[in-house]
mmCIF file of C-alpha atoms in Angstrom:
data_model
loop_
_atom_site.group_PDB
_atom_site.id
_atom_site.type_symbol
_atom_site.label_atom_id
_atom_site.label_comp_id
_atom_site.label_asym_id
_atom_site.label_seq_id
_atom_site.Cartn_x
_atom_site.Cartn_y
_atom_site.Cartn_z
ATOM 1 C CA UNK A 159 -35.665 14.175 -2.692
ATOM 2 C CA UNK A 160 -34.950 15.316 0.890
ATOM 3 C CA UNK A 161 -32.073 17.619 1.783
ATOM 4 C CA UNK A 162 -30.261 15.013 3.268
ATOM 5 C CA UNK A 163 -30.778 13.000 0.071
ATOM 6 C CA UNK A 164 -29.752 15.351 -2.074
ATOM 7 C CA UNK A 165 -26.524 16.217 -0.246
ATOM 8 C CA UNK A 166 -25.724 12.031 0.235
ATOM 9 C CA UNK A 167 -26.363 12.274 -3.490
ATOM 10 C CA UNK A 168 -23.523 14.551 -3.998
ATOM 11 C CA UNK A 169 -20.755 12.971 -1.157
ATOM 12 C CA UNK A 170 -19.123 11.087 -3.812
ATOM 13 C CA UNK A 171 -18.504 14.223 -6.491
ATOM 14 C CA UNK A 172 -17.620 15.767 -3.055
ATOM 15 C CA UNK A 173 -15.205 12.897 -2.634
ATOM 16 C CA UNK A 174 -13.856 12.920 -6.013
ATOM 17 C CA UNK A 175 -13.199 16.913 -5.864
ATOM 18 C CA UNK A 176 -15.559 17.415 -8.696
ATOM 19 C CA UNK A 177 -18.095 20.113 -6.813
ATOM 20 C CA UNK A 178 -17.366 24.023 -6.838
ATOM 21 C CA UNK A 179 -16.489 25.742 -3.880
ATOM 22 C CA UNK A 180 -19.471 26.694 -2.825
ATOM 23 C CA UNK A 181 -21.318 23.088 -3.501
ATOM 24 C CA UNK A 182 -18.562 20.959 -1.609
ATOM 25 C CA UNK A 183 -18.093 23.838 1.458
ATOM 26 C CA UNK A 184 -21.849 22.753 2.063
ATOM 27 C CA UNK A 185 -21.253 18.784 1.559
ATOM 28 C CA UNK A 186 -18.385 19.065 3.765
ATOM 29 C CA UNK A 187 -20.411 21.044 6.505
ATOM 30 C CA UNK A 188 -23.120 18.353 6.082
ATOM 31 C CA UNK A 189 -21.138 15.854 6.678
ATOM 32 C CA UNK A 190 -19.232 16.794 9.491
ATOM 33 C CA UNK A 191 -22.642 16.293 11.615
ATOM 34 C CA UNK A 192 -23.792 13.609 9.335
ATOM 35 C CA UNK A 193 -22.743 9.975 10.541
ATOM 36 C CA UNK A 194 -23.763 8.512 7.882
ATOM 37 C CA UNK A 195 -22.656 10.734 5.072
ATOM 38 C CA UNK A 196 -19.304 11.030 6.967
ATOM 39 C CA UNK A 197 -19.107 7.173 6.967
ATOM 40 C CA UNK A 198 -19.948 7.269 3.128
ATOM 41 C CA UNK A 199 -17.236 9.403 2.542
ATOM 42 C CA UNK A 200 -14.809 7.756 4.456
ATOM 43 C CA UNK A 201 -15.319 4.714 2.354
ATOM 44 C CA UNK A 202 -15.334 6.452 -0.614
ATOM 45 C CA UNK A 203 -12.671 8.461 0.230
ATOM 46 C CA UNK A 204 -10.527 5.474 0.780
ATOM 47 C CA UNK A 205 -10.977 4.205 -2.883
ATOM 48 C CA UNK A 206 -10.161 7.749 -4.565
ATOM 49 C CA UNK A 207 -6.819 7.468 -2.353
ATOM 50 C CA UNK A 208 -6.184 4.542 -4.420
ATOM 51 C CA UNK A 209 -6.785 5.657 -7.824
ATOM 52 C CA UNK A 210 -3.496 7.462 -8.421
ATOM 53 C CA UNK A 211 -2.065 4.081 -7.871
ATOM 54 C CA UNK A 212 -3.112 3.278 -10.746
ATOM 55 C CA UNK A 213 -0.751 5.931 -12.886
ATOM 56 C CA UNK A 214 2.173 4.707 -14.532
ATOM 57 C CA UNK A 215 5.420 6.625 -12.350
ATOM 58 C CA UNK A 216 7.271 8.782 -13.927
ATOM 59 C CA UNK A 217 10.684 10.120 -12.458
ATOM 60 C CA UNK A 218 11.299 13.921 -11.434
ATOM 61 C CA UNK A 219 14.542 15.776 -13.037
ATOM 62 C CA UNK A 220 17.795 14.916 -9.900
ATOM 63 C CA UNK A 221 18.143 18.992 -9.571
ATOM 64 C CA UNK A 222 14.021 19.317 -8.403
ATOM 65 C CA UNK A 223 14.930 17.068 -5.451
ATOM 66 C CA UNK A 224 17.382 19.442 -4.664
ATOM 67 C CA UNK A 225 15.473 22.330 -5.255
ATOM 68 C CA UNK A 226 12.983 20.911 -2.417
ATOM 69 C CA UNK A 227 14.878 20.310 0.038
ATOM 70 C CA UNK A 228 17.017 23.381 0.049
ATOM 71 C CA UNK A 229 13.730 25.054 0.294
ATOM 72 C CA UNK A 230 12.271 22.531 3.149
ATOM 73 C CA UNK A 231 15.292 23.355 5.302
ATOM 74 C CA UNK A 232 15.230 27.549 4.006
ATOM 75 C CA UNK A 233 11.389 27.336 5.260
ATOM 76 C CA UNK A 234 12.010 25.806 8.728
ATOM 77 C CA UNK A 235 13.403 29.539 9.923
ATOM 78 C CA UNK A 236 9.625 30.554 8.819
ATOM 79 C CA UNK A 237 7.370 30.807 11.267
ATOM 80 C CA UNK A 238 4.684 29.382 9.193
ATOM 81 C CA UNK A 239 6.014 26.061 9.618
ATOM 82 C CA UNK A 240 3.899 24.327 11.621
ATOM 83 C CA UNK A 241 6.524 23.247 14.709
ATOM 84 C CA UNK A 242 4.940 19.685 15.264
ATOM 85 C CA UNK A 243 4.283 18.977 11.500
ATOM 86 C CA UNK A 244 6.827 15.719 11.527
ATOM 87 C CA UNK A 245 4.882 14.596 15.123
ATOM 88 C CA UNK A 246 1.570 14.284 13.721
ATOM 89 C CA UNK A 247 3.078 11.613 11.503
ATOM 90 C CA UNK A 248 2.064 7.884 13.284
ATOM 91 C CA UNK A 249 4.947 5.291 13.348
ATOM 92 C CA UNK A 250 4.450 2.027 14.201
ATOM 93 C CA UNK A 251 5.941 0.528 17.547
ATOM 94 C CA UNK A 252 8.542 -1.414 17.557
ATOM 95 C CA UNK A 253 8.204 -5.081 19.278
ATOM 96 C CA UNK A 254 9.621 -6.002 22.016
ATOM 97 C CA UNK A 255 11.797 -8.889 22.264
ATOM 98 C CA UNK A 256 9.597 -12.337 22.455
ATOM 99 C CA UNK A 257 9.658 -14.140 25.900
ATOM 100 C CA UNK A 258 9.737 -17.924 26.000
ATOM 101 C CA UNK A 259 7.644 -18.301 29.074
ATOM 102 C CA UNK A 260 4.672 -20.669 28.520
ATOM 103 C CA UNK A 261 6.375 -22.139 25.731
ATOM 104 C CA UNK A 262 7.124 -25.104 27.310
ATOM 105 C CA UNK A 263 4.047 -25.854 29.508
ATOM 106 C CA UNK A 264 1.783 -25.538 25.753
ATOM 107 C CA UNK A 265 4.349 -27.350 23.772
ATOM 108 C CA UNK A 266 2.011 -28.958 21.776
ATOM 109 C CA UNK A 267 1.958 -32.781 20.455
ATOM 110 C CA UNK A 268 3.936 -32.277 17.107
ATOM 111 C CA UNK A 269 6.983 -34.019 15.966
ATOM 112 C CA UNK A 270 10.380 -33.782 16.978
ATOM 113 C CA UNK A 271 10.838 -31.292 14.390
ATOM 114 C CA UNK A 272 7.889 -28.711 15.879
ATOM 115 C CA UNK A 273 10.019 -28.862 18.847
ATOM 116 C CA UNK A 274 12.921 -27.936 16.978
ATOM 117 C CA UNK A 275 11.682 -25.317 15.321
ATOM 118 C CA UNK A 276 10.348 -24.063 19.046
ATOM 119 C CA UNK A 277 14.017 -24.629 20.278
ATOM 120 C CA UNK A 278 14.719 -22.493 16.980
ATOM 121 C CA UNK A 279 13.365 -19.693 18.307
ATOM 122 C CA UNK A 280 14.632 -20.019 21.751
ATOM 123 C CA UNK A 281 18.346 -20.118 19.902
ATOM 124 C CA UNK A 282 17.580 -16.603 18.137
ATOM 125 C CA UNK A 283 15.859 -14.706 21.245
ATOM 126 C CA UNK A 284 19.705 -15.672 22.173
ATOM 127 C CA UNK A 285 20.731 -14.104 19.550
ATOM 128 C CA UNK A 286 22.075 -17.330 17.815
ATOM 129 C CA UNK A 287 21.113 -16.265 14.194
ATOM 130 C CA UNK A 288 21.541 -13.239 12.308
ATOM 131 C CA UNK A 289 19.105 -11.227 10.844
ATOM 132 C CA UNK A 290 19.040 -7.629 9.688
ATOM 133 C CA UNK A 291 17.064 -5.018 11.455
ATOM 134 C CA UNK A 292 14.128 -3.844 9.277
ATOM 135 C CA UNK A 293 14.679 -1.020 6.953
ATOM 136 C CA UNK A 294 11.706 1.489 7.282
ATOM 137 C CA UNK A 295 10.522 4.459 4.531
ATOM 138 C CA UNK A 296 8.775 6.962 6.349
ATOM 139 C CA UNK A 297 5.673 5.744 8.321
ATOM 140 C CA UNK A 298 7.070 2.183 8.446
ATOM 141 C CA UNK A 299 4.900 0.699 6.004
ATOM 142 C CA UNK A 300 7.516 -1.828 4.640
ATOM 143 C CA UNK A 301 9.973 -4.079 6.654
ATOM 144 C CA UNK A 302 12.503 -5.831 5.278
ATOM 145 C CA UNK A 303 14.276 -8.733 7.025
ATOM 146 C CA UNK A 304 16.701 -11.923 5.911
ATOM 147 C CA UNK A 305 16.331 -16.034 6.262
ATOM 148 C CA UNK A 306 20.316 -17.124 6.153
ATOM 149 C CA UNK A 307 20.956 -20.549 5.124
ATOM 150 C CA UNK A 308 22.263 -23.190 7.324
ATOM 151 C CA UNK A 309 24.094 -26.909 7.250
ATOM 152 C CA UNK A 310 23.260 -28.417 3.794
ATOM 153 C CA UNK A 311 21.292 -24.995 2.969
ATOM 154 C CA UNK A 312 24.577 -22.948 3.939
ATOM 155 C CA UNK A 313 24.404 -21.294 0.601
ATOM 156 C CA UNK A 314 20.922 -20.368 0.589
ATOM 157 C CA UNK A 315 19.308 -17.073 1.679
ATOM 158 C CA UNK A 316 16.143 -14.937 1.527
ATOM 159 C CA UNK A 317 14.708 -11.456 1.642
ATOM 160 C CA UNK A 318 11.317 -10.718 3.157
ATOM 161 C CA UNK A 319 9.348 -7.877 2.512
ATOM 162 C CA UNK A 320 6.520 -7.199 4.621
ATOM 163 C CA UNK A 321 4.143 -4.733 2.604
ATOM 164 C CA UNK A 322 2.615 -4.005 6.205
ATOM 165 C CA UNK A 323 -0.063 -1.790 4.651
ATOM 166 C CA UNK A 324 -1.373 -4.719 2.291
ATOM 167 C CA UNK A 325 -0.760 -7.514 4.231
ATOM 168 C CA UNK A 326 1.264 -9.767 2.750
ATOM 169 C CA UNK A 327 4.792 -10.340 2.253
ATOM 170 C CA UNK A 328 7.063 -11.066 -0.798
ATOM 171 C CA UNK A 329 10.106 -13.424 0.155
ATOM 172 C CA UNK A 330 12.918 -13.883 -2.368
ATOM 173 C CA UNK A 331 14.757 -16.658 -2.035
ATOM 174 C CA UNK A 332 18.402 -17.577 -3.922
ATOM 175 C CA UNK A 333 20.713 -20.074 -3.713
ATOM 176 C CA UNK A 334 18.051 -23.427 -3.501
ATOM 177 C CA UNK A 335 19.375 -26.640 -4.415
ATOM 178 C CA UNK A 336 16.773 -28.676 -5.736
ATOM 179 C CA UNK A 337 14.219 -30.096 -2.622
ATOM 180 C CA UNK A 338 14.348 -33.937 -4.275
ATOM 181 C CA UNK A 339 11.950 -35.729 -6.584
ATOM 182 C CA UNK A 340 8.366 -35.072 -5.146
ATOM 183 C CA UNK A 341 9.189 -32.488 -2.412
ATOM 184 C CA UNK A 342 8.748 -28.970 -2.243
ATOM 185 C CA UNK A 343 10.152 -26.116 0.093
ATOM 186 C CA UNK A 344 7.519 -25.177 2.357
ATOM 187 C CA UNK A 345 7.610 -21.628 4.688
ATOM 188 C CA UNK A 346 6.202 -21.375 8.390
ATOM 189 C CA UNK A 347 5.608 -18.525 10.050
ATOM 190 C CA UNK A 348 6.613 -18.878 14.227
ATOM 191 C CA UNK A 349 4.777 -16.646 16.691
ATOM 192 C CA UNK A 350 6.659 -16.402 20.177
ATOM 193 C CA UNK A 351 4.083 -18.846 22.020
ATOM 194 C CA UNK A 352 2.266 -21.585 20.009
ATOM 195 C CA UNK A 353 2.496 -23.639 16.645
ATOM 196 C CA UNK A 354 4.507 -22.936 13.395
ATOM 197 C CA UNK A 355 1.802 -21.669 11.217
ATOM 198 C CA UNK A 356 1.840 -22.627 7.290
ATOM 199 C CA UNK A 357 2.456 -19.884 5.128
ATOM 200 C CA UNK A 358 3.229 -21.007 1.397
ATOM 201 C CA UNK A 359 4.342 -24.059 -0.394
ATOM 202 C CA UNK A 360 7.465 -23.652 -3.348
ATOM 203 C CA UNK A 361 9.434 -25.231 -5.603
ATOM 204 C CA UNK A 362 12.553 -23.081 -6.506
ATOM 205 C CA UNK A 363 13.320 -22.740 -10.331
ATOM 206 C CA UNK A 364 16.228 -24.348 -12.011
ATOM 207 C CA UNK A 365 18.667 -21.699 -10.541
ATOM 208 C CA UNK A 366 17.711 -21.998 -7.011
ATOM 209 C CA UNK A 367 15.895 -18.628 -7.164
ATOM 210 C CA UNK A 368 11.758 -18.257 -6.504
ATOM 211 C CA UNK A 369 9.970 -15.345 -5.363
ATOM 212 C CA UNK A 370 6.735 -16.518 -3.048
ATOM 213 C CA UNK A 371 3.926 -14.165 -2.544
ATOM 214 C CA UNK A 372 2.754 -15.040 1.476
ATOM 215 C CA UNK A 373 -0.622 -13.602 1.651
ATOM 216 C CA UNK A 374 -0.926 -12.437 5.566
ATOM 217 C CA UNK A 375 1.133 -10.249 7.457
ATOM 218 C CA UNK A 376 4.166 -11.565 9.676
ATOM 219 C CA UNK A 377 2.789 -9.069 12.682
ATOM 220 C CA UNK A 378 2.092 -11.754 15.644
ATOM 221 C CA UNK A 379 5.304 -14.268 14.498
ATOM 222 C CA UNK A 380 8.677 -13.935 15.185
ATOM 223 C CA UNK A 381 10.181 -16.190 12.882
ATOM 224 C CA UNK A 382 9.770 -17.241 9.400
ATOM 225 C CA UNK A 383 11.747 -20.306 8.777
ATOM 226 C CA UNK A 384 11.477 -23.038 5.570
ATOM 227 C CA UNK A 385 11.382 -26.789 5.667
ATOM 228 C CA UNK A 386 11.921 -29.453 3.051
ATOM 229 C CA UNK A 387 8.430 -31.464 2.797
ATOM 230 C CA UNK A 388 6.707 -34.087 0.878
ATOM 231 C CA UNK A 389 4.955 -32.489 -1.944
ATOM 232 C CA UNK A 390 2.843 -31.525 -4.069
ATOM 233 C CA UNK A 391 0.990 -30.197 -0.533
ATOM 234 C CA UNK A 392 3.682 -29.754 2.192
ATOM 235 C CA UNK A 393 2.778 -30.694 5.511
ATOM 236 C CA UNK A 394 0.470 -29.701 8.395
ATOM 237 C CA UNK A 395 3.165 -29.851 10.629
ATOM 238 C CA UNK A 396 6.961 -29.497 9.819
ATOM 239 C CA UNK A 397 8.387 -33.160 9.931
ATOM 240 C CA UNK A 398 12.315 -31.566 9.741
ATOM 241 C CA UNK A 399 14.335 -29.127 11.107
ATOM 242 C CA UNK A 400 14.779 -26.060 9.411
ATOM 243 C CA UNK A 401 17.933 -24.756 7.821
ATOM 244 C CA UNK A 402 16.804 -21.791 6.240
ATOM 245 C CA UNK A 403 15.532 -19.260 9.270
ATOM 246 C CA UNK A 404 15.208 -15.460 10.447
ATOM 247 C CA UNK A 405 13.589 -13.562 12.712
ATOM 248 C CA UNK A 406 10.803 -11.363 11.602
ATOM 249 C CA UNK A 407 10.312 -8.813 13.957
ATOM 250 C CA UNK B 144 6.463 22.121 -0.674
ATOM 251 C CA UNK B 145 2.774 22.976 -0.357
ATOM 252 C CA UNK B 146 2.330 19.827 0.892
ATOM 253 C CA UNK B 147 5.503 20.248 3.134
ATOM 254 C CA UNK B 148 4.002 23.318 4.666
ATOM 255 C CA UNK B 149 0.724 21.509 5.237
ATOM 256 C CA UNK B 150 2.382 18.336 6.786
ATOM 257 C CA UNK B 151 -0.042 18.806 9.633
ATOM 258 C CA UNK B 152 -3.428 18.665 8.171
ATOM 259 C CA UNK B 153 -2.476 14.740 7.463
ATOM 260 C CA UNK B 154 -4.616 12.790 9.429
ATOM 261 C CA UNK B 155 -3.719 9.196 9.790
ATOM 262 C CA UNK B 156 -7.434 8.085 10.573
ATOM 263 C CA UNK B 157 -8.833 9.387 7.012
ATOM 264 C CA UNK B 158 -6.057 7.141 4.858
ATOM 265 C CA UNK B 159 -2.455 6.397 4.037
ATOM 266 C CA UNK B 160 0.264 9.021 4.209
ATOM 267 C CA UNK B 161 1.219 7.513 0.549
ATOM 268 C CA UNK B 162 -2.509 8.057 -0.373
ATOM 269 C CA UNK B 163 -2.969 11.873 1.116
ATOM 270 C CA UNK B 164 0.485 13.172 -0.381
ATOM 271 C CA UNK B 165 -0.835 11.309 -4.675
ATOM 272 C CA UNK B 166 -4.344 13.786 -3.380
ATOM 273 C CA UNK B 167 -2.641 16.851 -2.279
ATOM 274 C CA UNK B 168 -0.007 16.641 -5.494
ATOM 275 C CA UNK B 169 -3.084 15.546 -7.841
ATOM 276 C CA UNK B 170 -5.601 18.638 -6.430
ATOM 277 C CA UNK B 171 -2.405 21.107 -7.044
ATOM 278 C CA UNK B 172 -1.671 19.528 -10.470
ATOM 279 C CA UNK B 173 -5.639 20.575 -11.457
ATOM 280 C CA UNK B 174 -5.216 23.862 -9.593
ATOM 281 C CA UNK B 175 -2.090 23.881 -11.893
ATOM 282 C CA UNK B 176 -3.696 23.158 -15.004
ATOM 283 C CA UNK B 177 -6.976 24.954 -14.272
ATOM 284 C CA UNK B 178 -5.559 28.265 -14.117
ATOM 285 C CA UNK B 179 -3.586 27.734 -17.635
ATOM 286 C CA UNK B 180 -5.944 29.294 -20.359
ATOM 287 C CA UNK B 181 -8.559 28.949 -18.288
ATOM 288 C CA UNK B 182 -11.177 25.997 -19.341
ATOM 289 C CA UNK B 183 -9.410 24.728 -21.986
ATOM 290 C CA UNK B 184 -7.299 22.019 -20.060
ATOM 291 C CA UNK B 185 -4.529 20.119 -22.603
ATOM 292 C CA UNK B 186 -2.681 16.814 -22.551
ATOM 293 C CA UNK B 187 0.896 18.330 -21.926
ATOM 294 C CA UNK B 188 3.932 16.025 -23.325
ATOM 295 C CA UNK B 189 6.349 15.544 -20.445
ATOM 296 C CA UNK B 190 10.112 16.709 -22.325
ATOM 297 C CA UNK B 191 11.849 14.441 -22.951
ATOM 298 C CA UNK B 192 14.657 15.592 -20.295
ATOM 299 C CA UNK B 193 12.246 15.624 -17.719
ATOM 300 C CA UNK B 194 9.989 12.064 -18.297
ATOM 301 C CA UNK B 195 12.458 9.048 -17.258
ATOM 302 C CA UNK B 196 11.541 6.113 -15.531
ATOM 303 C CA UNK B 197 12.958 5.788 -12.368
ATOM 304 C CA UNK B 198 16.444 4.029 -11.812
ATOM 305 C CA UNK B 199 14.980 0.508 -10.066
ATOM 306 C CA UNK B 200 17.156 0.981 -6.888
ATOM 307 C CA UNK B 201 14.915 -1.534 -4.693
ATOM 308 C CA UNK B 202 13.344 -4.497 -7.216
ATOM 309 C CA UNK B 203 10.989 -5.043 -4.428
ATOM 310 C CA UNK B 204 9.574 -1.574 -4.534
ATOM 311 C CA UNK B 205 9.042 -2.003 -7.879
ATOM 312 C CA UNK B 206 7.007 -5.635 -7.429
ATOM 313 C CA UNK B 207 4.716 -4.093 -4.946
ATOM 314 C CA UNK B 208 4.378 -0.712 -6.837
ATOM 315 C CA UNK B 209 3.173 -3.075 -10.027
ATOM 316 C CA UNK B 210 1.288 -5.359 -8.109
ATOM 317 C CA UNK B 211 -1.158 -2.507 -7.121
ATOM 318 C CA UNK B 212 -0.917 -0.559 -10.200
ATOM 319 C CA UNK B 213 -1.766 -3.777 -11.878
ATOM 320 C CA UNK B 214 -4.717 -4.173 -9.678
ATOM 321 C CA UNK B 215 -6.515 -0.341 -9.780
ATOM 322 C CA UNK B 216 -5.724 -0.537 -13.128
ATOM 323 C CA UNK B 217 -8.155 -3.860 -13.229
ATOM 324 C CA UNK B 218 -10.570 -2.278 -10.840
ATOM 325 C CA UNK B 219 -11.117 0.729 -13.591
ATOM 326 C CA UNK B 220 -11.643 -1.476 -16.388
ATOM 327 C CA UNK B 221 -13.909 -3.626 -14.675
ATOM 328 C CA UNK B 222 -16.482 -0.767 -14.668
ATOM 329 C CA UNK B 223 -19.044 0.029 -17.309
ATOM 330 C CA UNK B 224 -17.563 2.494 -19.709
ATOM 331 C CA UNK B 225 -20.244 5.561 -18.790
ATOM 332 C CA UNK B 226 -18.855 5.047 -14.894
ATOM 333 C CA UNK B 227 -15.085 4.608 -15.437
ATOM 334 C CA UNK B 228 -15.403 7.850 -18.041
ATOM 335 C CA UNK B 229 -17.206 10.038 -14.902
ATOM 336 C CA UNK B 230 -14.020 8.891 -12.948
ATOM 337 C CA UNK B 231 -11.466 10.072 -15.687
ATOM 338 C CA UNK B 232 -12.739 13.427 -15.895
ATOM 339 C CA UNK B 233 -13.618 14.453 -12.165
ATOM 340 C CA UNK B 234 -10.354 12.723 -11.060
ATOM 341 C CA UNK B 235 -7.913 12.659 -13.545
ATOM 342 C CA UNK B 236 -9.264 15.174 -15.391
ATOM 343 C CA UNK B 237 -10.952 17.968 -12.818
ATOM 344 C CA UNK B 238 -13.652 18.289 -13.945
ATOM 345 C CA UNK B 239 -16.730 19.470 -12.089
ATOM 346 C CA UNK B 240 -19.872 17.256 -12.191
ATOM 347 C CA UNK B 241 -22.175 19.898 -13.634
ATOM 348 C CA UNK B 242 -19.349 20.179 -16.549
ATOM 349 C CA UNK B 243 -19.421 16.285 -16.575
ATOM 350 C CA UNK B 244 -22.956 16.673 -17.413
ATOM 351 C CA UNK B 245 -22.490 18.978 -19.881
ATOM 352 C CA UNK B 246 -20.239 17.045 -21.681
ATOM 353 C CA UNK B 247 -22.392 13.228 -21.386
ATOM 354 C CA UNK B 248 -25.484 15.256 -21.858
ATOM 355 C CA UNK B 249 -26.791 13.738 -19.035
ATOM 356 C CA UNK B 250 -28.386 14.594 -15.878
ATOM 357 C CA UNK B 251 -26.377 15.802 -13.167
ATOM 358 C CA UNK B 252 -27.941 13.423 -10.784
ATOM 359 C CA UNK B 253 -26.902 10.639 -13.072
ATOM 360 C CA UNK B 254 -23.687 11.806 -13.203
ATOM 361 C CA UNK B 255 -23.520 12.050 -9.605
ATOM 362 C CA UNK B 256 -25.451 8.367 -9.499
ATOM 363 C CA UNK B 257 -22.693 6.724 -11.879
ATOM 364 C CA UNK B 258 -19.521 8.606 -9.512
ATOM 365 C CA UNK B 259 -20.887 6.430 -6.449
ATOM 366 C CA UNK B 260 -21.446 3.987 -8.332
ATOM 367 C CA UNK B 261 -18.107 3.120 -9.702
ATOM 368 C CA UNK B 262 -16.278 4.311 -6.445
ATOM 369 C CA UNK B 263 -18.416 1.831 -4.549
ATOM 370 C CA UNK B 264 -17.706 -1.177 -7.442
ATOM 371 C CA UNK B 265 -13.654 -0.029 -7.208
ATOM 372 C CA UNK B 266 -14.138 -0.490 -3.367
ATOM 373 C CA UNK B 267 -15.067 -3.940 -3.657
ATOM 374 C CA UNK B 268 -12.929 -4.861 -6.688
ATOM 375 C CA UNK B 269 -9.910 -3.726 -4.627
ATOM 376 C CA UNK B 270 -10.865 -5.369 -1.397
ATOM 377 C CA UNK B 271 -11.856 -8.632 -2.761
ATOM 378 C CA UNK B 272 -7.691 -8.469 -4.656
ATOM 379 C CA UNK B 273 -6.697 -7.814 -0.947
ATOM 380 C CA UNK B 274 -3.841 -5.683 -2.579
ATOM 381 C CA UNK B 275 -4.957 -2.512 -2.039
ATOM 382 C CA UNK B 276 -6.283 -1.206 1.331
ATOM 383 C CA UNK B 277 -9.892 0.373 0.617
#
């Protein structure tokens, strides 16, 4: 076995922090002018992030989490603390409001309910609907926003949660009535220019309530709205207007 | 704060924020644990005033925290049991592949063999779920 055999050999005990210091200082040396060692690693690495996911939470006594942070803010006056430690942190950016120009010229040949959904978006770049502004952890990686009810859906509503760092995106909804014999809710995602996409068929349960797992990432839409459609299927295109709506941006 | 104090070595381009703070707690627990009576590491009951679940303030949290809990969990039993054991004890347990070896009385290169081996199975398990970003 080569050198560079025998150190590939070892990038994954290197990965898994199973070498001694002196072992993984000369892995990690390798493979810092190594392409593809550092490309093994980085793949590996990736899956070894993962496996503490995997650990059953447990929760920390109230008092430690004051204990940290009384000694985060006593360590800021040392001059060990890295000054642009918080900067180095990436956060997403935030999108811009959607522009309807174009829409009209690409309208495409859909029913009179595609174009009502279009006009549905035109009505909340007004600022027609409500919808809550995302609420971020650090780094962004979930987004929350709400679908409100309207008309004969006033008392419905949902909560989406965009898992951005999966990509999907868990909606709750509450308050359904009942979509008929033989029909079934069905959700569209909007972008700003171009055709409601399909994004999951439901029926709610006898309380109105039904969680739907959307698996794809709202990044590119700006509305997610839901439609009343012929089951068990749905519908290619939405052949209603929508009642239940929000912006997801 | 260790890993406070080290905020800046975090480099978005090598994996999650979530995923380099679980490392940098996990290498200081088996720093922790390596320096208590030496080599003799022990299974240490939390007390009971200190292991409580956490209050469920956001349900949804909770659904995606289970949803990819669920899924490593699947991604570790779906291994052969000689791969998913070299896995416990270099990740969860800190131990060092030549003590690996010691222990399965096996070579060290098949030790090191079954450790890429399983990583690279996980990898796929966990991509082909979609839940979990590998």
């Amino acid at each position: 076995m080569s050198d560079h055999e025998e150190l590939e050999s070892s990038v994954a005990a290197w990965v898994l922090g199973a070498l001694d210091g002196d072992e993984a200082e000369t892995v990690r040396s390798h493979t810092e002018g190594c392409p593809t060692c550092r490309e093994v690693a980085a793949g590996l690495r990736r899956v070894v992030g993962a496996l503490p996911l995997g650990v059953d939470e447990v929760g920390p006594p109230a008092r430690l989490r004051e204990r940290v942070l009384a000694a985060a803010v006593a360590s800021r006056e040392s001059p060990a603390l890295p000054p642009a430690a918080r900067a180095v942190i990436p956060r997403p950016k935030v999108p811009r409001p959607t522009s309807l120009a174009g829409v009209g010229r690409r309208m495409p040949a859909y029913t009179a309910a595609a174009v009502a959904l279009i006009a549905l978006l035109t009505g909340i770049v007004i600022g027609d609907v409500a919808f809550h502004a995302p609420q971020s952890p650090p780094a962004s990686q979930v987004a929350r926003f709400t679908l409100a009810g309207h008309q004969e859906m006033a008392g419905a509503q949902a909560t989406v949660i965009d898992l951005k760092r999966d990509g999907l995106v868990l909606v709750d909804f509450r308050g359904l009535p009942p979509p008929g014999s033989g029909r079934v809710y069905e959700v569209w995602l909007i972008p700003a220019k171009g055709n409601p996409v399909r994004a999951a068929v439901f029926v709610p349960d006898s309380n109105g309530a039904k969680v739907v797992l959307v698996n794809q990432s709202v990044d590119g839409y700006t509305v997610m709205a839901v439609t009343n459609e012929a089951g068990p299927d749905g519908s290619q295109a939405p052949t209603q207007q929508p009642q239940l709506y929000g912006n997801v941006t | 704060m260790n890993v406070w104090n080290h905020a800046a070595s975090f480099d978005a381009h090598r994996g999650s924020l979530r995923a380099w703070l679980l490392t940098s707690v996990r290498n200081r627990c088996i720093d922790y644990l390596r320096g208590r009576g030496g080599r003799e590491r022990q299974e240490r009951e939390l007390q009971p005033e200190v292991a409580y679940a956490l209050s469920p303030t956001d349900p949804w949290r909770d659904v995606a925290l289970s949803l990819e809990r669920t899924a490593v969990r699947d991604a570790m039993a779906s291994l052969p049991a000689e791969q998913r054991q070299v896995i416990e004890l270099a990740y969860f347990g800190g131990y060092t592949h030549a003590e690996i070896a010691d222990m399965a009385r096996v070579p060290l290169g098949t030790v090191k063999g079954r450790m890429r081996l399983a990583l690279e199975k996980m990898g796929s398990y966990l991509r082909g779920r979609g839940l979990v970003d590998v």
